[in-house]
Coordinates of C-alpha atoms and ligand atoms in Angstrom, one line a residue:
X1 CA -80.6 178.9 132.2
X2 CA -81.0 179.4 128.5
X3 CA -79.3 181.9 126.7
X4 CA -82.3 182.1 124.4
X5 CA -84.3 183.5 127.1
X6 CA -82.2 186.7 127.7
X7 CA -81.5 187.1 124.4
X8 CA -82.0 191.5 124.1
X9 CA -82.5 193.6 121.2
X10 CA -79.2 195.0 119.1
X11 CA -79.1 197.8 117.0
X12 CA -82.0 197.7 114.4
X13 CA -79.7 198.0 111.4
X14 CA -79.2 194.0 110.5
X15 CA -75.7 194.9 108.7
X16 CA -74.5 196.7 112.1
X17 CA -76.1 193.6 113.8
X18 CA -74.3 191.2 112.0
X19 CA -71.1 192.5 112.5
X20 CA -71.7 193.9 116.0
X21 CA -68.7 191.7 116.9
X22 CA -65.2 190.2 115.7
X23 CA -66.2 187.2 115.2
X24 CA -69.8 185.7 114.1
X25 CA -71.0 182.0 112.9
X26 CA -71.6 182.8 109.1
X27 CA -75.2 182.4 109.6
X28 CA -76.3 184.6 106.8
X29 CA -74.6 185.1 103.4
X30 CA -73.9 189.0 102.3
X31 CA -76.7 190.6 100.4
X32 CA -74.5 193.6 99.1
X33 CA -73.5 194.0 95.5
X34 CA -69.6 194.1 95.1
X35 CA -67.6 194.4 92.7
X36 CA -65.0 191.7 91.3
X37 CA -62.0 193.5 92.1
X38 CA -63.0 193.4 95.8
X39 CA -64.4 189.7 95.5
X40 CA -61.0 188.6 94.1
X41 CA -59.5 190.5 97.1
X42 CA -61.2 189.4 99.8
X43 CA -60.9 185.7 98.5
X44 CA -57.0 186.2 98.4
X45 CA -56.4 187.5 101.4
X46 CA -58.8 185.1 103.0
X47 CA -57.1 182.3 101.4
X48 CA -53.2 183.8 102.4
X49 CA -54.8 183.9 106.0
X50 CA -55.8 180.2 105.9
X51 CA -52.5 179.0 104.5
X52 CA -50.5 180.7 107.5
X53 CA -53.4 179.0 109.6
X54 CA -52.7 175.8 108.4
X55 CA -48.2 176.3 108.7
X56 CA -48.9 177.8 112.0
X57 CA -50.9 174.6 113.3
X58 CA -48.1 172.3 112.8
X59 CA -45.3 174.1 113.3
X60 CA -46.4 175.2 117.0
X61 CA -49.0 173.8 119.5
X62 CA -51.9 175.1 119.0
X63 CA -52.9 178.3 121.5
X64 CA -49.4 178.2 122.6
X65 CA -48.2 182.0 123.3
X66 CA -45.8 181.8 119.6
X67 CA -48.9 180.3 118.3
X68 CA -51.0 183.3 119.4
X69 CA -49.3 185.9 118.7
X70 CA -48.3 184.7 115.2
X71 CA -52.2 184.5 114.5
X72 CA -52.6 188.0 115.6
X73 CA -49.8 189.3 113.3
X74 CA -51.4 187.9 110.8
X75 CA -54.5 189.0 111.1
X76 CA -53.1 192.2 111.8
X77 CA -51.5 192.5 108.3
X78 CA -54.0 191.1 106.3
X79 CA -56.3 193.8 108.2
X80 CA -59.0 191.0 109.3
X81 CA -60.3 191.5 112.8
X82 CA -58.2 190.4 115.6
X83 CA -58.6 193.1 118.7
X84 CA -61.1 191.4 121.2
X85 CA -60.8 194.7 123.8
X86 CA -62.6 197.2 121.3
X87 CA -66.4 198.9 122.4
X88 CA -67.8 196.6 119.5
X89 CA -70.4 198.7 119.6
X90 CA -68.3 202.0 119.4
X91 CA -66.5 199.4 116.5
X92 CA -69.7 199.3 114.5
X93 CA -69.1 203.4 113.8
X94 CA -65.4 203.2 112.8
X95 CA -65.5 202.5 109.1
X96 CA -62.0 200.5 110.1
X97 CA -62.9 197.5 112.2
X98 CA -66.3 197.7 110.4
X99 CA -64.9 197.2 107.1
X100 CA -62.7 194.5 108.8
X101 CA -65.5 192.5 109.8
X102 CA -67.7 193.2 106.8
X103 CA -64.4 191.3 105.0
X104 CA -64.4 188.5 107.4
X105 CA -67.7 188.0 106.5
X106 CA -67.5 188.1 102.7
X107 CA -64.5 186.5 102.2
X108 CA -65.7 183.4 104.2
X109 CA -68.3 183.2 101.8
X110 CA -66.3 183.6 98.5
X111 CA -64.0 180.5 100.0
X112 CA -67.4 178.9 100.3
X113 CA -68.3 178.7 96.8
X114 CA -64.4 177.7 95.6
X115 CA -63.7 175.1 98.4
X116 CA -67.3 173.2 98.4
X117 CA -66.5 171.6 95.6
X118 CA -64.8 168.5 96.5
X119 CA -64.5 166.4 99.1
X120 CA -60.7 167.2 99.8
X121 CA -61.2 170.7 99.3
X122 CA -64.1 171.0 101.7
X123 CA -62.3 168.9 104.7
X124 CA -59.2 171.3 104.0
X125 CA -61.0 174.8 104.3
X126 CA -63.4 173.5 107.5
X127 CA -59.8 172.4 109.2
X128 CA -57.8 175.6 108.7
X129 CA -61.6 177.9 109.8
X130 CA -62.2 175.6 112.3
X131 CA -58.9 176.5 113.8
X132 CA -59.1 180.1 112.9
X133 CA -62.0 180.5 114.8
X134 CA -61.0 178.6 117.8
X135 CA -58.2 181.6 118.1
X136 CA -60.1 183.8 117.5
X137 CA -63.3 182.7 120.0
X138 CA -60.3 182.4 122.5
X139 CA -59.1 185.8 121.7
X140 CA -62.7 187.2 122.9
X141 CA -63.0 188.8 126.5
X142 CA -65.5 186.8 129.0
X143 CA -68.8 188.9 128.6
X144 CA -67.8 189.1 124.6
X145 CA -67.9 185.4 124.8
X146 CA -71.6 185.7 126.9
X147 CA -72.8 187.5 124.2
X148 CA -71.4 185.7 120.8
X149 CA -73.3 182.6 122.3
X150 CA -76.1 184.7 123.0
X151 CA -76.7 186.0 119.5
X152 CA -75.7 183.1 118.2
X153 CA -78.7 181.6 120.1
X154 CA -76.5 178.3 121.5
X155 CA -79.0 176.8 124.2
X156 CA -76.4 175.8 127.1
X157 CA -78.2 175.3 130.2
X158 CA -76.3 176.7 133.0
X159 CA -76.2 174.9 136.2
X160 CA -78.2 176.5 139.5
X161 CA -76.0 177.2 142.3
X162 CA -77.6 174.2 144.1
X163 CA -76.3 171.9 141.6
X164 CA -72.6 173.5 142.1
X165 CA -72.7 173.6 145.5
X166 CA -73.8 169.7 145.5
X167 CA -71.5 168.9 143.2
X168 CA -68.4 171.3 144.3
X169 CA -66.1 168.6 144.8
X170 CA -66.2 166.7 141.4
X171 CA -66.5 170.1 139.3
X172 CA -63.3 170.7 141.1
X173 CA -61.4 167.5 140.8
X174 CA -62.5 167.0 137.3
X175 CA -62.0 170.8 135.3
X176 CA -59.2 172.4 134.8
X177 CA -60.6 176.0 136.4
X178 CA -58.6 178.6 135.9
X179 CA -56.5 179.4 139.0
X180 CA -58.0 181.5 141.6
X181 CA -61.6 181.4 140.3
X182 CA -64.1 178.9 142.8
X183 CA -66.2 176.8 141.6
X184 CA -69.1 179.3 142.8
X185 CA -67.4 182.2 141.0
X186 CA -67.8 181.0 137.1
X187 CA -70.7 179.2 135.4
X188 CA -71.2 175.4 134.3
X189 CA -72.6 174.6 131.2
X190 CA -74.6 171.6 131.2
X191 CA -74.2 169.1 127.9
X192 CA -75.2 166.1 126.6
X193 CA -72.1 164.2 126.8
X194 CA -72.4 163.0 122.8
X195 CA -71.7 167.1 122.2
X196 CA -68.5 167.4 124.0
X197 CA -66.4 164.0 122.9
X198 CA -63.0 166.4 122.8
X199 CA -63.6 166.9 126.6
X200 CA -64.7 163.5 128.0
X201 CA -61.8 161.9 125.8
X202 CA -59.1 164.0 127.2
X203 CA -60.8 163.8 131.1
X204 CA -61.3 167.3 131.4
X205 CA -65.2 167.1 132.6
X206 CA -67.8 166.3 135.2
X207 CA -69.7 163.4 134.1
X208 CA -72.9 162.5 135.1
X209 CA -76.0 160.9 134.0
X210 CA -75.1 161.1 130.1
X211 CA -74.7 164.8 131.0
X212 CA -70.7 166.9 131.0
X213 CA -70.7 170.0 133.3
X214 CA -68.7 172.1 131.4
X215 CA -66.4 175.4 133.1
X216 CA -66.9 178.4 131.2
X217 CA -63.4 179.2 129.6
X218 CA -64.1 175.5 127.8
X219 CA -67.5 176.4 126.2
X220 CA -65.0 176.6 123.4
X221 CA -64.9 173.2 122.4
X222 CA -68.7 173.1 122.1
X223 CA -69.0 176.3 120.4
X224 CA -66.4 174.6 117.9
X225 CA -68.2 171.2 117.2
X226 CA -71.2 173.4 116.5
X227 CA -69.1 175.9 114.3
X228 CA -67.7 172.7 112.3
X229 CA -71.2 170.5 111.9
X230 CA -73.0 174.0 110.7
X231 CA -70.4 174.8 108.5
X232 CA -70.4 171.2 106.7
X233 CA -73.7 171.2 106.1
X234 CA -73.4 174.9 104.7
X235 CA -70.8 173.4 102.5
X236 CA -73.6 170.1 101.4
X237 CA -75.7 172.6 100.4
X238 CA -73.3 175.1 98.1
X239 CA -72.3 172.6 96.9
X240 CA -75.8 172.0 95.4
X241 CA -75.9 175.7 93.8
X242 CA -72.8 175.1 92.0
X243 CA -74.1 174.5 88.8
X244 CA -76.0 178.2 89.3
X245 CA -72.3 179.8 90.1
X246 CA -71.1 178.2 87.4
X247 CA -73.0 179.3 84.9
X248 CA -72.0 182.7 85.2
X249 CA -68.5 183.0 83.1
X250 CA -67.0 185.9 85.5
X251 CA -66.9 183.3 88.3
X252 CA -66.2 180.1 87.6
X253 CA -63.0 180.4 86.3
X254 CA -62.0 182.4 88.9
X255 CA -63.1 180.3 91.6
X256 CA -61.6 177.2 90.3
X257 CA -58.7 179.1 90.6
X258 CA -59.1 179.8 94.0
X259 CA -59.7 176.3 94.4
X260 CA -56.2 175.3 92.9
X261 CA -54.8 178.4 93.8
X262 CA -51.6 179.1 95.7
X263 CA -50.3 182.4 97.3
X264 CA -46.6 182.8 96.0
X265 CA -44.5 183.1 92.9
X266 CA -45.1 182.4 89.2
X267 CA -42.2 180.4 88.1
X268 CA -43.6 180.6 84.2
X269 CA -41.2 183.4 83.5
X270 CA -38.0 181.8 82.3
X271 CA -35.1 183.8 84.4
X272 CA -32.5 180.8 83.8
X273 CA -33.0 179.3 80.2
X274 CA -29.6 177.9 79.3
X275 CA -28.1 177.7 83.0
X276 CA -29.1 174.4 83.0
X277 CA -27.8 171.5 80.9
X278 CA -29.2 168.2 79.8
X279 CA -26.3 166.3 81.7
X280 CA -27.0 167.9 84.9
X281 CA -30.7 166.7 84.9
X282 CA -29.6 163.1 86.4
X283 CA -27.6 164.7 89.8
X284 CA -30.1 167.3 90.1
X285 CA -33.1 165.3 90.1
X286 CA -31.6 163.6 93.0
X287 CA -30.3 166.7 95.1
X288 CA -32.8 169.2 94.3
X289 CA -36.4 167.5 93.2
X290 CA -38.9 167.4 95.4
X291 CA -40.7 163.8 95.5
X292 CA -43.2 164.2 93.1
X293 CA -40.4 165.4 89.7
X294 CA -38.1 162.8 91.1
X295 CA -40.5 160.2 90.7
X296 CA -41.5 161.4 87.0
X297 CA -37.5 161.5 86.2
X298 CA -37.2 158.0 87.4
X299 CA -40.1 156.6 85.6
X300 CA -38.9 158.5 82.4
X301 CA -35.6 157.0 82.6
X302 CA -37.0 153.8 83.3
X303 CA -39.6 153.2 81.0
X304 CA -38.8 155.9 78.2
X305 CA -41.8 157.4 78.5
X306 CA -45.1 159.2 80.4
X307 CA -48.5 159.8 79.6
X308 CA -49.7 162.8 79.4
X309 CA -50.3 163.9 83.0
X310 CA -46.7 163.4 83.9
X311 CA -45.6 165.0 80.5
X312 CA -47.2 168.4 81.8
X313 CA -46.4 167.9 85.1
X314 CA -42.5 167.4 84.6
X315 CA -42.3 169.2 81.3
X316 CA -43.3 172.1 83.1
X317 CA -41.8 171.8 85.2
X318 CA -38.5 171.9 83.8
X319 CA -39.3 174.5 81.5
X320 CA -40.0 176.4 84.8
X321 CA -36.2 175.4 86.5
X322 CA -34.6 176.9 83.0
X323 CA -34.6 174.4 79.8
X324 CA -35.2 175.8 76.4
X325 CA -37.8 174.7 74.2
X326 CA -34.6 173.3 72.5
X327 CA -33.3 171.2 75.5
X328 CA -36.6 170.5 76.0
X329 CA -37.4 169.0 72.7
X330 CA -33.6 167.3 72.9
X331 CA -34.9 165.7 76.4
X332 CA -38.0 164.1 75.8
X333 CA -37.3 163.4 72.0
X334 CA -33.9 160.8 73.5
X335 CA -35.7 159.6 76.2
X336 CA -38.5 158.3 73.9
X337 CA -36.7 157.1 71.1
X338 CA -35.1 154.6 74.0
X339 CA -38.6 152.9 74.0
X340 CA -40.9 152.6 71.3
X341 CA -41.2 155.4 70.0
X342 CA -39.4 156.4 67.1
X343 CA -38.1 160.0 65.8
X344 CA -40.7 160.5 63.1
X345 CA -43.5 159.8 65.8
X346 CA -42.0 161.7 68.6
X347 CA -41.7 164.6 65.8
X348 CA -45.9 164.0 64.4
X349 CA -47.2 163.0 68.4
X350 CA -45.7 164.7 70.8
X351 CA -43.3 167.4 69.8
X352 CA -46.4 169.4 69.2
X353 CA -47.2 169.6 72.6
X354 CA -44.3 170.5 73.4
X355 CA -44.0 173.7 71.7
X356 CA -47.4 174.2 73.1
X357 CA -46.5 174.0 76.3
X358 CA -43.9 176.6 75.7
X359 CA -46.7 179.4 74.2
X360 CA -45.2 178.4 70.1
X361 CA -48.4 176.7 69.0
X362 CA -52.2 176.9 69.2
X363 CA -53.2 180.7 71.3
X364 CA -49.7 181.2 72.5
X365 CA -50.2 180.8 75.9
X366 CA -46.8 180.6 77.8
X367 CA -47.8 177.9 80.2
X368 CA -47.4 178.3 84.5
X369 CA -45.6 175.4 85.8
X370 CA -48.2 173.4 88.4
X371 CA -48.3 174.6 91.8
X372 CA -48.4 172.4 94.9
X373 CA -52.4 172.5 95.1
X374 CA -53.1 172.0 91.4
X375 CA -50.4 169.1 91.4
X376 CA -52.2 167.7 94.9
X377 CA -55.8 168.8 94.2
X378 CA -56.6 168.4 90.0
X379 CA -56.1 165.0 88.2
X380 CA -55.2 162.2 90.9
X381 CA -53.0 159.6 89.3
X382 CA -54.4 155.8 88.3
X383 CA -52.6 153.2 87.4
X384 CA -49.8 153.4 85.1
X385 CA -49.7 157.3 85.7
X386 CA -46.6 158.7 87.5
X387 CA -48.0 162.3 88.1
X388 CA -49.4 163.6 91.3
X389 CA -48.1 164.1 94.6
X390 CA -46.6 161.3 96.4
X391 CA -47.7 162.8 99.9
X392 CA -50.9 162.6 98.6
X393 CA -51.5 160.2 96.3
X394 CA -49.4 157.4 97.4
X395 CA -50.0 154.7 100.1
X396 CA -48.5 155.4 103.0
X397 CA -46.6 151.7 103.2
X398 CA -45.0 152.9 99.4
X399 CA -44.5 156.1 100.4
X400 CA -42.4 154.7 104.0
X401 CA -40.6 152.4 101.4
X402 CA -39.5 155.4 98.8
X403 CA -38.2 157.4 102.0
X404 CA -36.5 154.4 103.2
X405 CA -34.7 154.0 100.1
X406 CA -34.0 157.5 99.4
X407 CA -32.2 157.3 103.0
X408 CA -34.6 159.1 105.3
X409 CA -33.8 158.2 108.6
X410 CA -36.5 156.2 110.4
X411 CA -37.8 158.9 113.1
X412 CA -38.0 161.4 109.6
X413 CA -39.9 158.9 107.9
X414 CA -42.7 158.6 111.1
X415 CA -42.6 162.3 111.6
X416 CA -42.9 163.1 107.5
X417 CA -46.1 159.8 107.7
X418 CA -48.0 161.6 110.6
X419 CA -48.0 164.9 108.4
X420 CA -49.2 163.1 106.0
X421 CA -51.8 161.2 108.1
X422 CA -53.1 164.5 108.8
X423 CA -53.3 165.6 105.6
X424 CA -50.5 168.2 105.6
X425 CA -49.1 166.9 102.0
X426 CA -47.0 170.5 101.6
X427 CA -45.8 170.3 104.8
X428 CA -44.6 166.5 104.7
X429 CA -42.9 167.7 101.5
X430 CA -41.0 170.4 103.4
X431 CA -39.8 168.3 106.4
X432 CA -38.2 165.6 103.3
X433 CA -36.9 168.9 102.1
X434 CA -35.1 169.5 105.6
X435 CA -34.0 166.0 106.4
X436 CA -32.7 165.6 102.7
X437 CA -30.6 169.2 103.2
X438 CA -30.1 168.7 106.7
X439 CA -31.3 171.4 108.2
X440 CA -33.4 172.2 111.5
X441 CA -35.9 174.9 109.5
X442 CA -36.1 175.5 105.9
X443 CA -37.6 179.3 106.5
X444 CA -39.9 179.4 103.6
X445 CA -43.4 178.3 103.1
X446 CA -43.7 175.1 100.6
X447 CA -46.5 175.9 97.5
X448 CA -44.8 174.8 94.4
X449 CA -42.3 172.2 93.5
X450 CA -39.8 174.6 91.5
X451 CA -40.0 176.5 94.4
X452 CA -38.7 173.6 96.3
X453 CA -35.9 173.3 93.4
X454 CA -34.9 177.3 94.0
X455 CA -34.6 176.7 97.5
X456 CA -32.4 173.7 97.3
X457 CA -30.2 175.7 94.3
X458 CA -30.4 178.5 97.0
X459 CA -29.1 176.1 100.2
X460 CA -26.4 174.0 98.5
X461 CA -25.1 176.6 96.3
X462 CA -24.4 178.3 99.6
X463 CA -27.2 180.9 98.3
X464 CA -25.6 182.0 95.3
X465 CA -27.5 179.7 92.5
X466 CA -29.9 179.8 91.3
X467 CA -32.0 182.6 92.6
X468 CA -35.6 184.0 91.2
X469 CA -36.4 187.7 91.4
X470 CA -39.1 188.3 93.9
X471 CA -40.9 190.4 91.6
X472 CA -41.3 188.4 88.7
X473 CA -44.0 189.0 86.9
X474 CA -46.7 186.7 86.6
X475 CA -49.3 185.5 84.0
X476 CA -52.6 187.2 84.1
X477 CA -54.4 184.2 85.3
X478 CA -52.7 183.0 88.4
X479 CA -51.2 186.1 89.1
X480 CA -54.0 187.8 90.2
X481 CA -54.9 185.5 92.1
X482 CA -51.1 185.1 93.4
X483 CA -50.4 188.7 94.2
X484 CA -53.3 189.3 96.3
X485 CA -54.5 192.9 96.8
X486 CA -52.5 195.1 94.7
X487 CA -53.0 192.7 91.5
X488 CA -57.3 192.8 92.5
X489 CA -57.3 196.3 92.2
X490 CA -55.6 196.7 89.2
X491 CA -57.3 194.0 87.6
X492 CA -60.2 195.5 85.3
X493 CA -63.4 194.1 84.4
X494 CA -62.0 193.7 81.0
X495 CA -59.1 191.4 82.3
X496 CA -61.6 189.5 84.5
X497 CA -63.6 188.3 81.3
X498 CA -60.3 187.2 79.4
X499 CA -60.1 184.3 82.0
X500 CA -63.0 181.9 80.8
X501 CA -60.9 181.9 77.4
X502 CA -57.7 181.3 78.9
X503 CA -59.6 178.3 81.0
X504 CA -60.6 177.1 77.7
X505 CA -57.1 177.3 75.6
X506 CA -56.1 175.6 78.9
X507 CA -58.3 172.7 78.8
X508 CA -58.5 172.2 75.2
X509 CA -54.5 171.8 75.3
X510 CA -55.0 169.2 78.4
X511 CA -56.9 167.2 76.1
X512 CA -53.7 166.9 73.6
X513 CA -52.1 163.8 72.6
Ligands
SF4_601 FE1 -44.6 168.1 95.1 FE2 -45.6 169.6 96.2 FE3 -45.9 167.2 96.8 FE4 -44.1 168.3 97.1 S1 -46.0 168.6 98.2 S2 -44.5 166.5 96.1 S3 -43.4 169.7 95.7 S4 -47.0 168.7 94.9

């Protein structure tokens, strides 16, 4: 039997057909006009959903009850479709469910634009979308699954009754058939084995003459392979159209920012100015710095110099933890003059960029400390650089040596390296946090080096030390992305027009010194 032959006519309204099920293959891009505000809100909320998907994927066994419950609650909180038991034909008329499906559709395509730009971004996006898709496909009821396959022209043959009877014993022995359901009582799909390598590898299916026989409940594996392949091709195609998208001055900074965005607090506003003295820095670097900053601090102390990328990354971090401009100038000057730079040269060549960082030069922008995503994804370090994220940019063997040097236990090192191997860099860093602070569960989702510092201080100070307020105001650019829907609703079209100017300001600053 071929599904395509059973394809039937659905609602004649193309939009209603597209949103007829809580899940789709995202084969057709949205064609309607949407406001910039809606564009931003949808993108931010999907990004939050994908980040939660990543976190849950490494914290729980995928498809376990805990994983499923938490995924469901996140989908519900962010207003994405999650109910599989609704009668979709009625639902299409209900504005709420319709709106959720519309948001799911549009937000997926917006993030495609933002995440098609580099190989790293594409890989991350595909992995999270595939995990999300798996959860949502499994959540569909059996008839909805069939209808989904149907609508998407997935032409898998079901085996005939005669063939099932002839292979009954083999099918029973080789498949994880649901208890209570007989071989006769369920469909088996006959699929070329190369399309089901995961199932072959785990010996979950019967393989004969180049075909595998997949019980209905395992068809998700095949659908996922198909989804992954389509998405990967679609991202490559989208990347080709980027020059056109980049020519739109409203969208380009927003998309760039989305791909580097983290969904969390902003650390540009200095709440702790003056709370940290320069004498404390060495000890803080050992206790409360994330690895990226620890290695920058160490390199600065050893070489009495850091190249531009390192000065930016570390300088903004220090500003975020509470160094005043005067302290920062003193800190950098005292270190640089121990090396090859004299005080006069420092004042001429470096002091300007430190004042710039604090918004006292140029366009007087108050620059934000870099988020993990920015550190991980942009400006990879080259020979002689010390910036970047060690979990992303260090060789695994070097990483292992560093962790040994920092007295992380062998089993802790293996756990961290395993996460690094799976490209879960922030989770590897979070594991490092847990191991070095002797806690089981850090209870936060790491997205920023300054967040690492604040959380560390909170633990080391028994919950009392440097504690940032959650309602910290945000910079216009990162702000609207981080705050999500509220910010997006409040962002006017004029504010969006400020973005390119701000980007330009940043870019010109990055080229300084
Ligand atoms: Fe720094 Fe973030 Fe990398 Fe940790 S994950 S080392 S905080 S960039």
